[in-house]
PDB file of C-alpha atoms in Angstrom:
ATOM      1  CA  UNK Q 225       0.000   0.000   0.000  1.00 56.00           C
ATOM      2  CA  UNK Q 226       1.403   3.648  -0.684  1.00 58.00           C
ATOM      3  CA  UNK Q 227       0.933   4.363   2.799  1.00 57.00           C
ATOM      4  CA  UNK Q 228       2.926   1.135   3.964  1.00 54.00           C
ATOM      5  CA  UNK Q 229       5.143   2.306   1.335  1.00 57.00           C
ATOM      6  CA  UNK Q 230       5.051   6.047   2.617  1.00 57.00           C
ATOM      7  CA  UNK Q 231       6.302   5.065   6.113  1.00 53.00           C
ATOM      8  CA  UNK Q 232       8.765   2.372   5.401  1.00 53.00           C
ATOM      9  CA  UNK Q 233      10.842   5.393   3.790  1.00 51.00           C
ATOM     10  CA  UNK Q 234      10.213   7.370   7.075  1.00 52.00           C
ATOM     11  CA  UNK Q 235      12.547   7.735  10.072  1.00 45.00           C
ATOM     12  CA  UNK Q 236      10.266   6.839  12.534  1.00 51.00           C
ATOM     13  CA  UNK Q 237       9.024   2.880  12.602  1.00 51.00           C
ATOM     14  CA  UNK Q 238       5.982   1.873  11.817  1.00 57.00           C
ATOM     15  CA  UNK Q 239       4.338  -1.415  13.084  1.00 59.00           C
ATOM     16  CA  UNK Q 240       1.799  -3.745  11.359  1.00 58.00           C
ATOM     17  CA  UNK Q 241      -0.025  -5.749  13.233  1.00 57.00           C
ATOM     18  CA  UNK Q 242      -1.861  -8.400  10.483  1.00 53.00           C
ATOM     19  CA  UNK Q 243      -4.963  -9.479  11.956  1.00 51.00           C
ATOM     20  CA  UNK Q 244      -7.213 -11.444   9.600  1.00 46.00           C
ATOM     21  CA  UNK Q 245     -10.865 -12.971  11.062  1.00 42.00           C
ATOM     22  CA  UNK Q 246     -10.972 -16.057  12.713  1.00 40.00           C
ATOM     23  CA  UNK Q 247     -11.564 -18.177   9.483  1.00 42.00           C
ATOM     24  CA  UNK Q 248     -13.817 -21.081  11.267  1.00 42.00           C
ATOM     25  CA  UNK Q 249     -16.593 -18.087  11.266  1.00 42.00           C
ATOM     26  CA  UNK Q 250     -16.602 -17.503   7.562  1.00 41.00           C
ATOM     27  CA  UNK Q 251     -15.951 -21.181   6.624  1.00 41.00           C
ATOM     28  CA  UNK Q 252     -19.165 -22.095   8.848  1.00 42.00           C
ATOM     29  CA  UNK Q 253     -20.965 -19.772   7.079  1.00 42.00           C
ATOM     30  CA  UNK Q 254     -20.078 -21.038   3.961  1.00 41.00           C
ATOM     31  CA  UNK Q 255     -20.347 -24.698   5.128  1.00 41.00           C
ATOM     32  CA  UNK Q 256     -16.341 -25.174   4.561  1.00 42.00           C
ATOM     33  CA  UNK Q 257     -16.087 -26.987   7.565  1.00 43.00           C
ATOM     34  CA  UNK Q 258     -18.731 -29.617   7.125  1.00 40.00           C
ATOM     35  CA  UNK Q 259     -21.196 -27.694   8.857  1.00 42.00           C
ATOM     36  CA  UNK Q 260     -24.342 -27.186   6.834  1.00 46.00           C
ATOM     37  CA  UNK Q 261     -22.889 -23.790   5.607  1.00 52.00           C
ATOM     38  CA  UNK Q 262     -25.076 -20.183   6.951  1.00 55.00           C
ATOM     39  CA  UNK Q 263     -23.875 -18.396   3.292  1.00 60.00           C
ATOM     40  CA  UNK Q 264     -21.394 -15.775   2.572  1.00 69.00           C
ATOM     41  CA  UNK Q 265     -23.736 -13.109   4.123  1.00 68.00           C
ATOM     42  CA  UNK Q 266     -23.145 -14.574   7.394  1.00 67.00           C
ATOM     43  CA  UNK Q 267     -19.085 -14.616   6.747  1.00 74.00           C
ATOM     44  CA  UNK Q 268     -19.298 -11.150   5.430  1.00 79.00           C
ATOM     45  CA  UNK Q 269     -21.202  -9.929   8.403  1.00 77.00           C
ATOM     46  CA  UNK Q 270     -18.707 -11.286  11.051  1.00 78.00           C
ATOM     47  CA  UNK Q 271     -15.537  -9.530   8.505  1.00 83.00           C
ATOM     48  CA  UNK Q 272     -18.188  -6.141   8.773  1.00 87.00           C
ATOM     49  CA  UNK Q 273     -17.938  -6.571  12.277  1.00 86.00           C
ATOM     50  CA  UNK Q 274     -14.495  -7.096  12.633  1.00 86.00           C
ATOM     51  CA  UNK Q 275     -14.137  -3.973  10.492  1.00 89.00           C
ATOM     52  CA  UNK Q 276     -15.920  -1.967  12.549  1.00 92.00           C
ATOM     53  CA  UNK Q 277     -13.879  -3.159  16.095  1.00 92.00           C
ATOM     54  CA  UNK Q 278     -10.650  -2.223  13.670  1.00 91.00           C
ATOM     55  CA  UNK Q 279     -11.754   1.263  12.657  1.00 92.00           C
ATOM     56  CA  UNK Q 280     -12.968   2.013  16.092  1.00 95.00           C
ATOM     57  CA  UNK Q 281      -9.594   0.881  17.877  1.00 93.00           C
ATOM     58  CA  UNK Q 282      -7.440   3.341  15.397  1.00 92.00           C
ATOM     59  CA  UNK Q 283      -6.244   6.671  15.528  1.00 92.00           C
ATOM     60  CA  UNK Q 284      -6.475   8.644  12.721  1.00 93.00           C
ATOM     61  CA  UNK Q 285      -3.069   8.364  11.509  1.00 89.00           C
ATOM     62  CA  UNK Q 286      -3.236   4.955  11.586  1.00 89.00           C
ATOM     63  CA  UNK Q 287      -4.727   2.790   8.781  1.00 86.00           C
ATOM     64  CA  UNK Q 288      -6.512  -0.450   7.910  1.00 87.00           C
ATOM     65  CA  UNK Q 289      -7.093  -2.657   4.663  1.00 85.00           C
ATOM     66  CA  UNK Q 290      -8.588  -5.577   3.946  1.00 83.00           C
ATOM     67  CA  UNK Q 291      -5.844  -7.744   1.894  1.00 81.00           C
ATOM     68  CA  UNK Q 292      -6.790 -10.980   1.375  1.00 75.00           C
ATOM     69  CA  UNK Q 293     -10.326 -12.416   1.593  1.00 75.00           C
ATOM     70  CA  UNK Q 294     -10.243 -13.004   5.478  1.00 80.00           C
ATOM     71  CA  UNK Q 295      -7.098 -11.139   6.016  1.00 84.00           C
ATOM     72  CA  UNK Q 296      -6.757  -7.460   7.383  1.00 87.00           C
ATOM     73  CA  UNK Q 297      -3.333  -5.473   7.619  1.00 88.00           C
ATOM     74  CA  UNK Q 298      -2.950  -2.335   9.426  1.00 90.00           C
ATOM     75  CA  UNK Q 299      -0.322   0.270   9.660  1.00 89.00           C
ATOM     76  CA  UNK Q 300       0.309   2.310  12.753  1.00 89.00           C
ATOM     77  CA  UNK Q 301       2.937   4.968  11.578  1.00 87.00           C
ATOM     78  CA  UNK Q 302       5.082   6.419  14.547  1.00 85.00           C
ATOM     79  CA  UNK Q 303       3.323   3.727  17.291  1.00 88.00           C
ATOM     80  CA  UNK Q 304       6.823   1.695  18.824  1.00 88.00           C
ATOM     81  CA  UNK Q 305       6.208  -2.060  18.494  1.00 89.00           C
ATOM     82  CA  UNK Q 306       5.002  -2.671  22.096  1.00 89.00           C
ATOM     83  CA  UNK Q 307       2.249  -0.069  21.615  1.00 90.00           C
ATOM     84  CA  UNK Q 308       1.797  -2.241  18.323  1.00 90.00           C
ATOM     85  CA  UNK Q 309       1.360  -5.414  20.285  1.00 92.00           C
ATOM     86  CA  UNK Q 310      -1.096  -4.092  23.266  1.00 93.00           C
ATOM     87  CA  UNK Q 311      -3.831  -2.268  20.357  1.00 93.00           C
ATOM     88  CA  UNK Q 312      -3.825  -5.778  18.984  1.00 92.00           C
ATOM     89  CA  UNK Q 313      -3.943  -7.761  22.339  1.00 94.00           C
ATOM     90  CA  UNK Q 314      -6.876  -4.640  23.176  1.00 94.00           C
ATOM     91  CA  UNK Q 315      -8.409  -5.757  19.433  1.00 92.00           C
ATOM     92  CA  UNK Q 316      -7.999  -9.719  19.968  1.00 92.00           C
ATOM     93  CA  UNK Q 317      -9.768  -8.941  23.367  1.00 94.00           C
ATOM     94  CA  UNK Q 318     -12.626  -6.424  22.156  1.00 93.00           C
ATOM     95  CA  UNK Q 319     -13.212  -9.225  19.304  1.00 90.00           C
ATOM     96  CA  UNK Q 320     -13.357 -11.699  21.625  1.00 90.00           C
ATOM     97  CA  UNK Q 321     -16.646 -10.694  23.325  1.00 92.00           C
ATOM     98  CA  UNK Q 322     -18.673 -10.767  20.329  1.00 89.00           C
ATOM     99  CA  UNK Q 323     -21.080 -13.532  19.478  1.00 86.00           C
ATOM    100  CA  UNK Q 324     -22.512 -13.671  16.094  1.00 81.00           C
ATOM    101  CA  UNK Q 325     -26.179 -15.302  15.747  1.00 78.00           C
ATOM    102  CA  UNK Q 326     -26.353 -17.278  12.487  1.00 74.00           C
ATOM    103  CA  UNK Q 327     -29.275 -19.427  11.412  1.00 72.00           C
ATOM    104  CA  UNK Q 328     -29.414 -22.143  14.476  1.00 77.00           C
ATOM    105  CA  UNK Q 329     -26.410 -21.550  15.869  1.00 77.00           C
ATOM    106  CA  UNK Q 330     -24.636 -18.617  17.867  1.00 81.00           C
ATOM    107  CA  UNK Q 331     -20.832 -18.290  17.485  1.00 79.00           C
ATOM    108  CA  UNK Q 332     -18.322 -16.248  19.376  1.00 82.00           C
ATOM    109  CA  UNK Q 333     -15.623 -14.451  16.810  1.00 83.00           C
ATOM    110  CA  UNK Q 334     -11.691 -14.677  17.815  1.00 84.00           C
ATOM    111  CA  UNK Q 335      -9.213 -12.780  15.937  1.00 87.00           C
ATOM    112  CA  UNK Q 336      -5.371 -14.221  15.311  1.00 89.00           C
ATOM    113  CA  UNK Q 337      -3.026 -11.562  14.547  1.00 90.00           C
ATOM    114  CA  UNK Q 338       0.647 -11.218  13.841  1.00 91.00           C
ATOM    115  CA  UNK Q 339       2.853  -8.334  14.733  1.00 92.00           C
ATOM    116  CA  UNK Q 340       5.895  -6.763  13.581  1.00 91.00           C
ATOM    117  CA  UNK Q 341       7.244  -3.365  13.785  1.00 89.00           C
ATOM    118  CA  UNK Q 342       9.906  -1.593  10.702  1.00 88.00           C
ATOM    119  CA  UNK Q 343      13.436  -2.423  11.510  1.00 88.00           C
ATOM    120  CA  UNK Q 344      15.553   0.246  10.510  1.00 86.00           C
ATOM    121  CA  UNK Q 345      16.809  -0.117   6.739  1.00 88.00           C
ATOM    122  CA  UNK Q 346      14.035  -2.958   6.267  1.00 87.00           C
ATOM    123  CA  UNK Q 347      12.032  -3.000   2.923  1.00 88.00           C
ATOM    124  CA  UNK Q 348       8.702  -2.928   2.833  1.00 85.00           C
ATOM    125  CA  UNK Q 349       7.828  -6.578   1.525  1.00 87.00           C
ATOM    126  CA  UNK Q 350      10.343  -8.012   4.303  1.00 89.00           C
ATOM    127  CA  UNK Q 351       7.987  -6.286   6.921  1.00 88.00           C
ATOM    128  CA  UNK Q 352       4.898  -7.912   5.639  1.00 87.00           C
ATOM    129  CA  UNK Q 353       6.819 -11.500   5.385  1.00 89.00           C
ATOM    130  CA  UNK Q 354       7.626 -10.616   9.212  1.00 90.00           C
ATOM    131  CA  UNK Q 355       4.012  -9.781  10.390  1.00 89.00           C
ATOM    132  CA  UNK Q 356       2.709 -12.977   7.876  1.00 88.00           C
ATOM    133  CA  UNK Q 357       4.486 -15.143   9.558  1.00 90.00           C
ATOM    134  CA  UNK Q 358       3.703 -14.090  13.017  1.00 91.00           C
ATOM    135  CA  UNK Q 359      -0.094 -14.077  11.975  1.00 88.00           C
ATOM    136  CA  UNK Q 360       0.795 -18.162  10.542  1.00 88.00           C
ATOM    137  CA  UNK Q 361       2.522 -18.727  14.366  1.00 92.00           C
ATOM    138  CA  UNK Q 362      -0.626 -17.080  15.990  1.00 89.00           C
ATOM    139  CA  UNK Q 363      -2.769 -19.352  14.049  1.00 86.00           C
ATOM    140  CA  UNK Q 364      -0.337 -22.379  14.514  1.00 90.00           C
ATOM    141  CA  UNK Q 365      -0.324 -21.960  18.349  1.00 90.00           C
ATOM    142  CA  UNK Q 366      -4.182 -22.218  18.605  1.00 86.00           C
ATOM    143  CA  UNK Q 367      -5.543 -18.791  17.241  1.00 83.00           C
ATOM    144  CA  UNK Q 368      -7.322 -16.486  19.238  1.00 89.00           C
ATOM    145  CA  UNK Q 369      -3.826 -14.964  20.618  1.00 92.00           C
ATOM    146  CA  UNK Q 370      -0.913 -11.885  19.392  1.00 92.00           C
ATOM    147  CA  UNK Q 371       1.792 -12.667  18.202  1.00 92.00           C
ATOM    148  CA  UNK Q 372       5.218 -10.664  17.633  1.00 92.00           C
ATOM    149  CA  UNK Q 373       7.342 -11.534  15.171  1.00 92.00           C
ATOM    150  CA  UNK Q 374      10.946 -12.012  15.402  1.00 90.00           C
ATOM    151  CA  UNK Q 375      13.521  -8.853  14.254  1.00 87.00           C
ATOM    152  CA  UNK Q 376      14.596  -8.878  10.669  1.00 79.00           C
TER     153      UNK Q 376
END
């Protein structure tokens, strides 16, 4: 994203925490994961929801996008890494208390993200690989949890 882009050339660090929706919500809804599937209006209302929690936990210098079809990324220019980590521990928690009624069932949303703050000299794609594969550890280790991802 230019803005990524933007603050990668900056002399402060930026952070980007990766947080993508807690695919078992969208795969139920789609009946993925042998459940008798709810649609893709109940997926896209729990990634609208998440949306919301996302926009509502950011300042406005800070920004979010949707980059894959569950994924989010967001880029918190001038925040230091550990500031980073708590807004998404405060995000995985916020997301946490939501339950989503779908069509006979109720489900409660969880959020995996992935961490990693701009090491100086570090190029933009080797900040996303970072923060990708802290999201893949978050996942790995049982979702629903922050990781940070390791320096460069």
């Amino acid at each position: 994203s230019a803005s990524l882009a933007k603050h990668c050339r900056g002399p402060r660090p930026a952070a980007a925490p990766a947080a993508p929706h807690d695919e078992r919500v969208a795969q139920q809804a789609r009946g993925e994961d042998g459940a008798a599937g709810h649609g893709r209006e109940a997926g896209d209302r729990a990634l609208q929801i998440l949306t919301r929690v996302l926009t509502a936990s950011l300042r406005t210098t800070d920004h979010v996008g949707r980059v894959g079809g569950e994924e989010f990324l967001v880029v918190l220019p001038e925040t230091p890494l550990d500031g980073a980590f708590d807004l998404a521990e405060r995000i995985r928690q916020r997301v946490s208390t939501i339950v989503v009624r779908l069509p006979g069932t109720t489900t409660r949303l969880t959020v995996s993200l992935g961490v990693a703050g701009l090491q100086s000299g570090e190029k933009r794609d080797s900040l996303l690989a970072r923060a990708e594969r802290a999201l893949v550890a978050a996942k790995r280790g049982g979702r629903d949890r922050v990781e940070l991802a390791p320096a460069a």
